[in-house]
Structure formats: C-alpha cells, structure tokens
Coordinates of C-alpha atoms (C1' of nucleotides) in Angstrom, one line a residue:
Chain A
M5 CA -49.8 18.1 -13.7
M6 CA -48.1 15.3 -15.6
T7 CA -50.7 15.0 -18.4
H8 CA -48.4 16.6 -21.0
K9 CA -46.4 13.4 -20.9
R10 CA -49.2 11.7 -22.8
F11 CA -48.4 13.8 -25.8
S12 CA -44.7 13.0 -26.1
P13 CA -44.1 10.6 -28.9
P14 CA -43.6 7.0 -27.9
R15 CA -40.1 5.6 -28.0
S16 CA -39.2 2.5 -29.9
R17 CA -39.5 0.1 -26.9
R18 CA -39.8 1.9 -23.6
E19 CA -39.7 5.4 -22.3
R20 CA -36.1 6.0 -21.2
P21 CA -35.0 2.7 -19.9
A22 CA -32.4 4.7 -18.0
K23 CA -30.6 1.5 -17.4
P24 CA -27.9 0.8 -20.0
A25 CA -26.8 -2.8 -20.6
L26 CA -24.0 -3.9 -18.3
T27 CA -20.6 -4.2 -19.9
R28 CA -17.1 -4.6 -18.7
Q29 CA -16.2 -1.1 -20.0
G30 CA -19.3 0.4 -18.4
I31 CA -18.2 -1.0 -15.1
I32 CA -14.7 0.3 -15.5
D33 CA -16.0 3.7 -16.5
A34 CA -18.3 3.8 -13.5
A35 CA -15.4 2.9 -11.3
L36 CA -13.3 5.7 -12.7
A37 CA -16.0 8.2 -12.1
I38 CA -16.3 7.1 -8.5
L39 CA -12.5 7.2 -8.1
R40 CA -12.4 10.8 -9.3
E41 CA -15.3 11.9 -7.2
E42 CA -15.0 9.9 -4.0
G43 CA -11.6 8.2 -3.9
L44 CA -10.5 4.6 -4.3
H45 CA -11.8 3.6 -0.9
K46 CA -15.3 4.2 -2.3
V47 CA -14.6 2.2 -5.4
T48 CA -16.3 -0.9 -4.0
M49 CA -18.4 -3.5 -5.8
R50 CA -21.4 -2.4 -3.9
R51 CA -20.9 1.3 -4.7
I52 CA -20.3 0.6 -8.4
A53 CA -23.4 -1.6 -8.5
E54 CA -25.4 1.2 -7.0
A55 CA -24.1 3.6 -9.6
L56 CA -25.2 1.2 -12.3
D57 CA -28.5 0.7 -10.6
T58 CA -28.0 -3.0 -10.0
G59 CA -26.9 -5.4 -7.3
P60 CA -23.2 -6.2 -6.6
A61 CA -23.6 -9.8 -7.7
S62 CA -24.3 -8.7 -11.3
L63 CA -20.8 -7.2 -11.6
Y64 CA -19.2 -10.6 -11.2
V65 CA -20.4 -11.6 -14.7
Y66 CA -17.8 -9.1 -16.1
V67 CA -15.2 -8.7 -13.4
R68 CA -13.4 -11.5 -11.7
N69 CA -12.8 -9.7 -8.4
T70 CA -11.8 -6.4 -6.8
T71 CA -8.1 -6.8 -7.9
D72 CA -9.1 -7.4 -11.5
L73 CA -11.1 -4.2 -11.3
H74 CA -8.2 -2.2 -9.8
V75 CA -5.8 -3.4 -12.6
Q76 CA -8.1 -2.0 -15.2
I77 CA -8.4 1.3 -13.4
L78 CA -4.6 1.7 -13.2
D79 CA -4.2 1.0 -16.9
A80 CA -6.8 3.6 -17.8
L81 CA -5.1 6.3 -15.7
L82 CA -1.7 5.6 -17.1
A83 CA -2.9 6.8 -20.5
A84 CA -2.5 10.4 -19.3
A85 CA 1.2 9.8 -18.5
T86 CA 2.4 9.0 -22.0
S87 CA 1.6 11.9 -24.3
P88 CA 4.4 13.4 -26.4
L89 CA 7.0 15.4 -24.6
T90 CA 6.7 19.2 -24.4
V91 CA 10.1 20.1 -23.1
E92 CA 13.3 20.8 -25.0
G93 CA 16.6 20.2 -23.3
T94 CA 19.2 17.6 -22.5
W95 CA 18.1 13.9 -22.4
R96 CA 18.2 14.2 -18.6
D97 CA 15.7 17.1 -18.6
R98 CA 13.4 15.2 -20.8
L99 CA 13.7 12.1 -18.8
K100 CA 12.8 14.0 -15.7
Q101 CA 9.8 15.4 -17.4
V102 CA 8.5 11.9 -18.3
L103 CA 9.0 10.7 -14.8
M104 CA 7.5 13.8 -13.2
R105 CA 4.4 13.4 -15.4
Y106 CA 4.2 9.8 -14.4
T107 CA 4.4 10.7 -10.7
S108 CA 1.9 13.5 -11.0
V109 CA -0.7 11.0 -12.4
L110 CA -0.2 8.8 -9.4
F111 CA 0.0 11.8 -7.2
N112 CA -3.7 12.5 -7.8
Y113 CA -4.7 9.0 -6.8
P114 CA -2.8 8.0 -3.7
E115 CA -4.4 4.6 -3.4
I116 CA -3.7 3.8 -7.1
A117 CA -0.1 4.7 -6.5
R118 CA 0.1 2.3 -3.6
M119 CA -1.4 -0.4 -5.9
T120 CA 1.1 0.2 -8.6
L121 CA 4.0 -0.8 -6.4
T122 CA 2.3 -4.1 -5.7
M123 CA 1.2 -5.1 -9.2
H124 CA 3.3 -4.2 -12.2
P125 CA 1.1 -3.0 -15.0
S126 CA 1.6 -4.5 -18.4
G127 CA -0.8 -2.6 -20.6
P128 CA 0.1 -0.6 -23.7
N129 CA 0.4 2.6 -21.7
Y130 CA 2.9 1.2 -19.4
L131 CA 4.9 -0.2 -22.3
A132 CA 4.9 3.2 -24.0
L133 CA 6.3 4.7 -20.9
L134 CA 9.0 2.1 -20.7
E135 CA 9.9 2.7 -24.4
Q136 CA 10.1 6.4 -23.9
L137 CA 12.5 6.0 -20.9
L138 CA 14.7 3.5 -22.7
A139 CA 15.0 5.7 -25.8
L140 CA 16.1 8.6 -23.5
L141 CA 18.6 6.4 -21.7
K142 CA 20.1 5.3 -25.0
E143 CA 20.4 8.9 -26.1
G144 CA 22.3 9.5 -22.9
G145 CA 24.8 6.8 -23.8
M146 CA 23.7 4.3 -21.2
P147 CA 24.9 0.8 -22.0
D148 CA 22.1 -1.7 -22.6
R149 CA 22.8 -3.9 -19.6
E150 CA 22.7 -1.0 -17.2
A151 CA 19.8 0.7 -19.0
A152 CA 17.7 -2.5 -18.5
W153 CA 18.2 -2.4 -14.8
V154 CA 18.1 1.4 -14.2
V155 CA 14.8 1.9 -15.9
D156 CA 13.3 -0.4 -13.3
L157 CA 15.0 1.7 -10.6
L158 CA 13.7 4.9 -12.0
L159 CA 10.1 3.7 -12.1
L160 CA 10.4 2.2 -8.7
Y161 CA 11.7 5.5 -7.4
A162 CA 9.0 7.5 -9.1
T163 CA 6.3 5.2 -7.9
A164 CA 7.6 5.1 -4.3
T165 CA 7.9 8.9 -4.2
A166 CA 4.3 9.2 -5.4
V167 CA 3.1 6.9 -2.7
E168 CA 5.0 8.6 0.0
Q169 CA 4.1 12.2 -1.0
S170 CA 0.5 11.7 -2.0
T171 CA -0.7 10.0 1.2
R172 CA 1.3 12.4 3.2
Q173 CA -0.6 15.2 1.5
S174 CA -4.0 13.8 1.8
S175 CA -4.0 12.5 5.3
S176 CA -3.6 14.7 8.3
V177 CA -2.4 11.7 10.3
A178 CA 0.7 11.5 8.1
A179 CA 1.3 15.2 8.7
D180 CA 1.1 14.6 12.4
E181 CA 3.7 11.8 12.1
D182 CA 6.0 14.1 10.2
S183 CA 5.9 16.7 12.9
V184 CA 6.5 13.9 15.4
L185 CA 9.6 12.9 13.4
V186 CA 10.8 16.4 13.0
A187 CA 10.4 17.0 16.7
A188 CA 12.1 13.7 17.6
I189 CA 15.1 14.6 15.4
T190 CA 15.6 18.3 16.3
T191 CA 15.5 17.5 20.0
I192 CA 17.5 14.3 19.7
D193 CA 20.0 13.1 22.3
A194 CA 23.4 13.8 20.7
S195 CA 25.2 11.3 22.8
V196 CA 23.0 8.4 21.6
Y197 CA 22.5 9.6 18.0
P198 CA 25.5 11.8 17.2
H199 CA 25.3 11.6 13.4
I200 CA 21.6 12.4 13.4
A201 CA 22.1 15.3 15.8
Q202 CA 24.9 16.7 13.7
L203 CA 22.8 16.8 10.5
G204 CA 19.7 17.9 12.3
N205 CA 17.4 19.9 10.0
E206 CA 19.6 19.2 7.0
L207 CA 17.7 15.9 6.9
F208 CA 14.5 17.8 6.0
S209 CA 16.0 20.4 3.8
G210 CA 14.9 21.1 0.2
S211 CA 11.6 21.0 -1.6
G212 CA 10.0 17.8 -2.8
P213 CA 10.7 18.5 -6.5
D214 CA 14.3 19.5 -5.8
R215 CA 14.9 16.2 -4.0
F216 CA 13.1 14.2 -6.6
A217 CA 15.2 15.8 -9.4
W218 CA 18.4 15.2 -7.5
G219 CA 17.4 11.6 -6.9
I220 CA 17.0 11.0 -10.6
D221 CA 20.4 12.6 -11.3
V222 CA 21.9 10.4 -8.6
L223 CA 20.4 7.3 -10.3
L224 CA 21.6 8.3 -13.7
S225 CA 25.1 9.3 -12.8
G226 CA 25.4 6.2 -10.6
A227 CA 24.2 3.9 -13.3
L228 CA 26.6 5.4 -15.8
S229 CA 29.6 4.9 -13.5
T230 CA 28.5 1.5 -12.0
P231 CA 29.0 -1.4 -14.4
R232 CA 27.0 -4.5 -13.6
A233 CA 29.0 -7.5 -12.5
A234 CA 29.2 -10.3 -15.2
T235 CA 26.7 -13.0 -14.7
E236 CA 27.7 -16.6 -14.3
Q237 CA 26.6 -17.3 -17.9
E238 CA 28.7 -14.5 -19.2
K239 CA 31.7 -15.6 -17.2
T240 CA 31.4 -19.0 -18.9
D241 CA 31.0 -17.5 -22.3
A242 CA 34.2 -15.5 -21.9
I243 CA 36.4 -18.6 -21.5
Chain B
M17 CA -16.6 -36.7 37.7
M18 CA -15.7 -33.2 38.7
T19 CA -15.8 -33.8 42.4
H20 CA -12.0 -33.7 42.7
K21 CA -12.2 -30.0 42.1
R22 CA -13.5 -29.6 45.6
F23 CA -10.2 -30.7 47.0
S24 CA -8.0 -28.3 45.1
P25 CA -6.7 -25.5 47.3
P26 CA -8.6 -22.2 46.9
R27 CA -6.8 -19.4 45.0
S28 CA -6.5 -15.9 46.5
R29 CA -9.5 -14.4 44.8
R30 CA -10.9 -16.7 42.1
E31 CA -10.0 -19.9 40.3
R32 CA -7.9 -18.9 37.2
P33 CA -9.6 -15.7 36.2
A34 CA -8.1 -16.5 32.7
K35 CA -8.9 -13.0 31.7
P36 CA -5.9 -10.7 32.2
A37 CA -6.5 -7.0 32.6
L38 CA -6.7 -5.1 29.4
T39 CA -3.6 -2.9 28.7
R40 CA -2.3 -1.0 25.7
Q41 CA 0.8 -3.3 25.6
G42 CA -1.5 -6.4 25.9
I43 CA -3.4 -5.3 22.9
I44 CA -0.2 -4.7 20.9
D45 CA 1.2 -8.1 21.9
A46 CA -2.0 -9.8 20.9
A47 CA -1.9 -7.9 17.6
L48 CA 1.7 -9.0 17.0
A49 CA 0.8 -12.7 17.7
I50 CA -2.1 -12.5 15.2
L51 CA 0.2 -10.8 12.7
R52 CA 2.7 -13.6 12.9
E53 CA 0.1 -16.4 12.7
E54 CA -2.5 -15.0 10.4
G55 CA -1.2 -12.0 8.6
L56 CA -2.1 -8.3 8.8
H57 CA -5.4 -8.7 7.1
K58 CA -6.5 -10.6 10.2
V59 CA -5.2 -8.0 12.6
T60 CA -8.6 -6.4 13.0
M61 CA -10.2 -4.8 16.1
R62 CA -12.7 -7.6 16.2
R63 CA -10.1 -10.4 15.9
I64 CA -7.9 -8.9 18.6
A65 CA -10.9 -8.4 20.9
E66 CA -11.8 -12.1 20.4
A67 CA -8.2 -13.1 21.3
L68 CA -8.4 -11.1 24.4
D69 CA -11.9 -12.5 25.2
T70 CA -13.7 -9.2 25.0
G71 CA -15.7 -7.1 22.6
P72 CA -14.2 -4.7 20.0
A73 CA -15.5 -1.7 21.8
S74 CA -13.3 -2.3 24.8
L75 CA -10.1 -1.8 22.7
Y76 CA -11.0 1.8 22.1
V77 CA -10.1 2.7 25.6
Y78 CA -6.5 2.0 24.8
V79 CA -6.2 2.4 21.1
R80 CA -7.4 5.5 19.2
N81 CA -8.1 3.6 15.9
T82 CA -6.7 1.0 13.5
T83 CA -3.9 3.3 12.2
D84 CA -2.7 3.9 15.7
L85 CA -2.5 0.2 16.3
H86 CA -0.5 -0.3 13.0
V87 CA 2.0 2.3 13.9
Q88 CA 2.8 0.5 17.2
I89 CA 3.1 -2.8 15.3
L90 CA 5.6 -1.4 12.9
D91 CA 7.8 0.1 15.7
A92 CA 7.9 -3.3 17.5
L93 CA 9.0 -5.1 14.3
L94 CA 11.7 -2.6 13.6
A95 CA 13.6 -3.7 16.7
A96 CA 14.7 -6.8 14.9
A97 CA 16.4 -4.7 12.2
T98 CA 18.9 -2.8 14.3
S99 CA 21.1 -5.3 16.1
P100 CA 24.9 -4.8 15.8
L101 CA 26.5 -5.7 12.5
T102 CA 27.9 -9.1 11.9
V103 CA 29.8 -8.4 8.7
E104 CA 33.4 -7.2 8.2
G105 CA 34.3 -5.4 5.0
T106 CA 34.1 -2.0 3.3
W107 CA 31.6 0.5 4.5
R108 CA 29.6 -0.3 1.4
D109 CA 29.4 -4.0 2.4
R110 CA 28.3 -3.1 5.8
L111 CA 25.8 -0.6 4.6
K112 CA 24.3 -3.2 2.3
Q113 CA 24.0 -5.5 5.3
V114 CA 22.1 -3.0 7.3
L115 CA 19.7 -2.3 4.4
M116 CA 19.2 -6.0 3.6
R117 CA 18.4 -6.7 7.2
Y118 CA 15.9 -3.9 7.2
T119 CA 14.3 -5.2 4.0
S120 CA 14.2 -8.8 5.3
V121 CA 12.1 -7.6 8.3
L122 CA 9.6 -6.0 6.0
F123 CA 9.8 -8.9 3.7
N124 CA 8.2 -11.2 6.2
Y125 CA 5.3 -8.8 6.7
P126 CA 4.2 -7.5 3.2
E127 CA 1.3 -5.5 4.6
I128 CA 3.6 -3.8 7.2
A129 CA 6.0 -2.9 4.4
R130 CA 3.3 -1.3 2.4
M131 CA 2.4 0.7 5.5
T132 CA 5.9 1.9 6.1
L133 CA 6.0 3.7 2.9
T134 CA 2.9 5.7 3.9
M135 CA 3.8 6.6 7.4
H136 CA 7.3 7.3 8.4
P137 CA 8.2 5.7 11.7
S138 CA 9.8 7.9 14.4
G139 CA 10.4 5.4 17.2
P140 CA 13.8 4.7 18.7
N141 CA 14.4 1.7 16.5
Y142 CA 13.9 3.7 13.4
L143 CA 16.3 6.4 14.7
A144 CA 18.9 3.8 15.5
L145 CA 18.7 2.6 11.9
L146 CA 19.1 6.1 10.6
E147 CA 22.1 6.7 12.9
Q148 CA 23.8 3.5 11.7
L149 CA 23.4 4.5 8.0
L150 CA 24.6 8.0 8.6
A151 CA 27.7 6.7 10.4
L152 CA 28.5 4.4 7.5
L153 CA 28.0 7.2 4.9
K154 CA 30.4 9.4 6.8
E155 CA 32.9 6.7 6.9
G156 CA 32.6 6.4 3.2
G157 CA 33.4 10.1 2.8
M158 CA 29.9 11.3 1.8
P159 CA 29.6 15.0 2.4
D160 CA 26.9 16.0 5.0
R161 CA 24.6 17.7 2.5
E162 CA 24.4 14.7 0.2
A163 CA 24.4 12.2 3.1
A164 CA 21.3 13.8 4.5
W165 CA 19.4 13.3 1.3
V166 CA 20.8 10.0 0.1
V167 CA 19.9 8.3 3.4
D168 CA 16.3 9.0 2.6
L169 CA 16.8 7.6 -0.9
L170 CA 18.3 4.4 0.5
L171 CA 15.5 3.8 2.9
L172 CA 12.9 4.6 0.3
Y173 CA 14.6 2.2 -2.1
A174 CA 14.8 -0.6 0.5
T175 CA 11.2 -0.1 1.6
A176 CA 9.9 0.0 -2.0
T177 CA 11.8 -3.1 -2.9
A178 CA 10.4 -4.9 0.1
V179 CA 6.9 -3.9 -0.8
E180 CA 7.4 -5.0 -4.4
Q181 CA 9.1 -8.3 -3.7
S182 CA 7.1 -9.4 -0.7
T183 CA 3.6 -9.1 -2.2
R184 CA 4.9 -10.6 -5.4
Q185 CA 6.0 -13.6 -3.5
S186 CA 2.9 -14.1 -1.4
S187 CA 0.2 -13.6 -4.0
S188 CA -0.2 -15.8 -7.0
V189 CA -2.1 -13.0 -8.7
A190 CA 1.2 -11.0 -8.8
A191 CA 3.0 -14.0 -10.2
D192 CA 0.4 -14.2 -13.0
E193 CA 0.8 -10.5 -13.7
D194 CA 4.6 -11.0 -14.0
S195 CA 4.2 -13.7 -16.6
V196 CA 1.8 -11.5 -18.4
L197 CA 4.4 -8.8 -18.5
V198 CA 7.2 -11.2 -19.5
A199 CA 4.9 -12.5 -22.3
A200 CA 4.0 -9.0 -23.4
I201 CA 7.6 -8.0 -23.6
T202 CA 9.1 -11.0 -25.2
T203 CA 6.5 -11.0 -28.0
I204 CA 6.4 -7.3 -28.4
D205 CA 6.0 -5.5 -31.7
A206 CA 9.5 -4.2 -32.5
S207 CA 8.2 -1.6 -34.9
V208 CA 6.1 0.1 -32.1
Y209 CA 8.5 -0.5 -29.2
P210 CA 12.0 -0.8 -30.7
H211 CA 14.0 -0.2 -27.6
I212 CA 12.0 -2.6 -25.4
A213 CA 12.3 -5.3 -28.2
Q214 CA 16.0 -4.7 -28.4
L215 CA 16.6 -5.3 -24.7
G216 CA 14.0 -8.1 -24.4
N217 CA 14.9 -10.5 -21.6
E218 CA 17.7 -8.3 -20.4
L219 CA 15.0 -6.4 -18.6
F220 CA 14.3 -9.4 -16.4
S221 CA 17.9 -10.5 -16.0
G222 CA 19.6 -11.0 -12.7
S223 CA 18.4 -12.2 -9.3
G224 CA 16.6 -10.0 -6.8
P225 CA 19.6 -9.7 -4.4
D226 CA 22.0 -8.9 -7.2
R227 CA 19.7 -6.1 -8.5
F228 CA 19.2 -4.8 -5.0
A229 CA 23.0 -4.7 -4.3
W230 CA 23.6 -3.0 -7.7
G231 CA 20.9 -0.4 -6.9
I232 CA 22.6 0.5 -3.6
D233 CA 25.9 0.9 -5.4
V234 CA 24.3 3.1 -8.0
L235 CA 22.8 5.3 -5.3
L236 CA 26.1 5.6 -3.4
S237 CA 28.2 6.3 -6.4
G238 CA 25.7 8.6 -7.8
A239 CA 25.4 10.6 -4.6
L240 CA 29.2 10.8 -4.3
S241 CA 29.4 12.3 -7.8
T242 CA 26.3 14.5 -7.7
P243 CA 26.6 17.6 -5.6
R244 CA 23.4 19.2 -4.6
A245 CA 22.7 22.6 -6.1
A246 CA 23.1 25.5 -3.7
T247 CA 19.8 26.6 -2.1
E248 CA 18.6 30.1 -2.6
Q249 CA 19.7 30.9 1.0
E250 CA 23.2 29.7 0.3
K251 CA 23.4 31.7 -2.9
T252 CA 22.6 34.8 -0.9
D253 CA 25.1 33.9 1.8
A254 CA 27.8 33.5 -0.8
I255 CA 27.6 37.2 -1.9
Chain C
dA30 C1' -12.6 5.2 34.8
dC31 C1' -13.2 1.2 32.6
dC32 C1' -15.8 -2.1 30.2
dT33 C1' -19.6 -3.9 27.4
dG34 C1' -23.7 -5.3 24.3
dA35 C1' -25.8 -3.8 20.8
dA36 C1' -26.3 -1.2 16.9
dC37 C1' -25.0 1.4 12.6
dA38 C1' -23.2 1.5 8.4
dC39 C1' -20.6 -0.7 5.7
dC40 C1' -17.5 -4.6 3.0
dG41 C1' -16.5 -9.0 -0.9
dT42 C1' -18.2 -13.0 -2.6
dT43 C1' -21.4 -17.0 -3.5
dC44 C1' -25.4 -19.2 -5.0
dA45 C1' -29.9 -20.7 -6.1
dA46 C1' -33.4 -19.1 -8.6
dG47 C1' -35.1 -16.5 -12.2
dT48 C1' -35.4 -14.5 -17.2
Chain D
dA8 C1' -26.1 -16.5 -21.0
dC9 C1' -27.1 -13.0 -18.1
dC10 C1' -29.0 -11.0 -14.1
dT11 C1' -30.6 -10.9 -9.4
dG12 C1' -32.2 -11.1 -4.2
dA13 C1' -30.7 -12.8 -0.5
dA14 C1' -27.5 -14.6 2.4
dC15 C1' -22.9 -15.5 4.5
dA16 C1' -19.2 -14.0 6.8
dC17 C1' -17.0 -10.4 7.8
dC18 C1' -15.3 -5.0 8.8
dG19 C1' -14.5 -0.1 12.0
dT20 C1' -16.5 2.7 15.1
dT21 C1' -20.0 4.8 18.3
dC22 C1' -22.8 5.1 22.2
dA23 C1' -25.8 4.4 26.0
dA24 C1' -25.8 1.7 29.8
dG25 C1' -23.6 -0.8 33.3
dT26 C1' -19.8 -1.7 37.0

DNA sequence: ACCTGAACACCGTTCAAGT
DNA sequence: ACCTGAACACCGTTCAAGT
C-alpha cells in the first residue's frame, strides 16, 4: 500500500517536518486566520497553539499575553482601511469615504471594533488614517485647533458606530433587544414620556448609512462653527 | 463551651437558616454587590452562586444566561443617572449636566459601559433619560426630525467617551499605549505624515471634560445647522 | 417546581524540566 | 534560548437525579 513512499527522494533533513518554527509573525498570522474563520472569541491561546501544533505555553515566548496579541491583530486589520481614495467630490464626500471604509473594516470583526474603543492603536496604519483625515479637514478650511479635536471625535464616532451596528447584526439577542425597545417606545405612556411619545417612530427613522453620513456632517459643520475656548496658557499669553 | 446554646429560645422553624430563598431579585442584588466590590469580571455565575451559598446550576432557574444577567445590572445602575437636575443655566448647560451624569455612572463601571454600547437598554430609567434629553432639545429649538437623530448621537458620544476614558483610567496597559501613541506622534517623520507633525501636541491638548463639553456643543450646533435630507417618502409626498 | 452535584468542554497563565 | 507537559485556578452551561 504505502511502499511507493520508499522511492521518493530523501529530503535534506526529514520528510516534511510539517511543523514550521514558531515566530511572533507566525502566531499573529495563525490568529488572523482563526479570527477570519471562527471569530475573535475563538482566538484563544489554546486554539492558536493547537493550530500551530504545539502547547499554549510555547506561545508565551513570543507573546506577552492575550492583550498583546489583540493589539497586533488590530494593527494588521487596519492596513485594509488606508488604501488610496477612489472617490472624486468635495472634501466632505472624500472624508466620508475614508471613515466609511474604516468602519467597514471594523464592521466585519465586531469584537475587534469593541477592542479599538478601549485601546488606541498607534501603528503605521492608524497614523496613515489620521494623516488622511487631517489633510481633508485642512482642505475644508478647518482651523488647526478645531481639526485636532474633531479628528478624534470623527474616529470615536466611526468606531462607536461600528461597535453598535456590528454586534447588533451578528447577535440575535441584540435584535431582540431592539424590538423590545421599539415596542416600548411605540406603546409608551404619553403622560409620563410626552416627548418620546410625540417623536415615536421618528426615533428609528432612516437607514444606517444615512444616519452615519448625517452624523459626520453634523460633526463637521458643528466644529466649523464652534471655536474652542482659549486655554489658560493662551489667556496668559494674550496679556 | 457551647452549652449556653441550649438556653437560647427556639426559633419558629430552625436556628438562623442563613440561607434565604433564591429569587431573581436576590441574584441581581448579589451580582450588584460583587460588581461594586470586585468588578464585572468577577460577576460570574460561579461567584454569584458562591455568594448565595449554592451551586451555579441553581441560578439557571431564574436567569437565562450571563447576558440576561448583565442587562439587569445595567438597568439597575441607570437609576442613578436620572435624578432631577441640580443646575440652573441655559438648556445647553443642563443638557451637558444630564450627559455628564450619565457618563459618570458608566465611568465607575468600565465593563458595564462597554456593554451599553452593544445592547441598547430599554428599561424605565433609560426612557427617562431619553425623555429628559428630548425636552431639553425642544427647549433649545431643535426641530423634531433632527432632535430624533441627534439624541442618539449624544448618547452614543457619551457612552463611547465613558468606555474610552474608563478603561484608560483603570488599566495600566492603556496608559502605556497612550504614551506609545504620544511618543509616536511627537517624534513622527514630517515628510511622511506632514499634517500630524504640524499639529503635534495639539492633538493631545485640553482636559477630558473640556473636550467632552466641546464635543456636545459641536453636536448641538451642527445638528441645528444641518437639516436632514428629505426621505424618499417625503419627496413623494411633496409632489 | 425548584434545587443540586457532577460533569463537560472550555479558558489564561505559570513553572519546572527538558533540549 | 527555546520549547513543553502538566498543573493551577478558573469559566458557562447542561443534565440526571433528588426533594
């Protein structure tokens, strides 16, 4: 049956060791593969070790802990969000495209989105995103002081939206909660909650993308018309 | 030694049963106590069962699963965020107070804040908060259509800020990441990232509360000056 | 109906011992 | 220096058996 194996030429050291040397990058790659196929909740030390045909303890030579691993994963994913722009149009249109691309990356990995809110990335891909946004804000005539703060607001908004939407989409529990909220609001006691009752379904109107785009316009228009108060230092300087 | 026990009067059924009957509310109360004293990561089925002097399996009579339990906890905490206002001032000032009180509740429980982003609460306390905000927006002259959307934006902003700040404060890992980001930005290559280099430390300027208050003003001013586009339905109606 | 012990199928991390 | 088996100290959830 297996005798033909005898005739295959001998390899340099062994026949298909099948077990590549452990490296930090190898661990991250394995983690990304599991993330894609099984979700972040399966990206555990034990599961990665299994994929690399070793024990969990071996990973700790290259990875400090689980958080360390997650930071690396986020950075790798962010690469997909910073390719050159494909849309012509006003600076606002292009800014929306950048942010929507950023959200759509996070959208595909709910748990990563949740993580991003907690730990600011600082890798080259995140910096590239920041640079892109700042360039567009300058083009739109946003003063430096306001640009510095609103870029944070825009990223926070995009990230939070991704977290909210993505988990809502992937878990049926969240969908149930939504219908509970819709039911609570449409049948609400108008004498206790008059304003909610008056708006009613208006609170749920519009599509996700429409609301997101409107939110960005709100942030941009608001920032353009809301100067930051002078800091204590600046007040002193002005004397 | 223990003979004096003989002389103590007999209780109705037993001497100090010490084990109160299991109820849903009892489980939630125990969970809240553990949350306060040990953090959400300790609010596990096993830990609660231990506190109630029973086995984890017994809890499943009253609680569907861990998420179910977390939803209840969130609702209970939200009660603290909706007491009557204490501040006089413009509608904007009072709206800021409401949102800052909401964030400060979440601030004390980082893990609950993270949860809130994922699953919209629909309990009476959440509705009261919504009602309060809508009343203030109306007072500020916000049209209904925009008020319905911006209230969501305000709550999303407040929640996301709470998540970001609170985990940053409680974990030293996050602090490390921050200094990594600061270092990355202050020593950045100006030929690759000109706009980031130009703003430099301006990106980190200001205190948390100042930035938060500015953000709310941005959202309010932006919403007041950014009408929502007409929906398809409304376009049809207009003919 | 309510409660329980025990089990199943998992986690992250450490550490002494090997190579 | 790198790798590992085994252990420690945990998880959520289910289920058959008891009261």
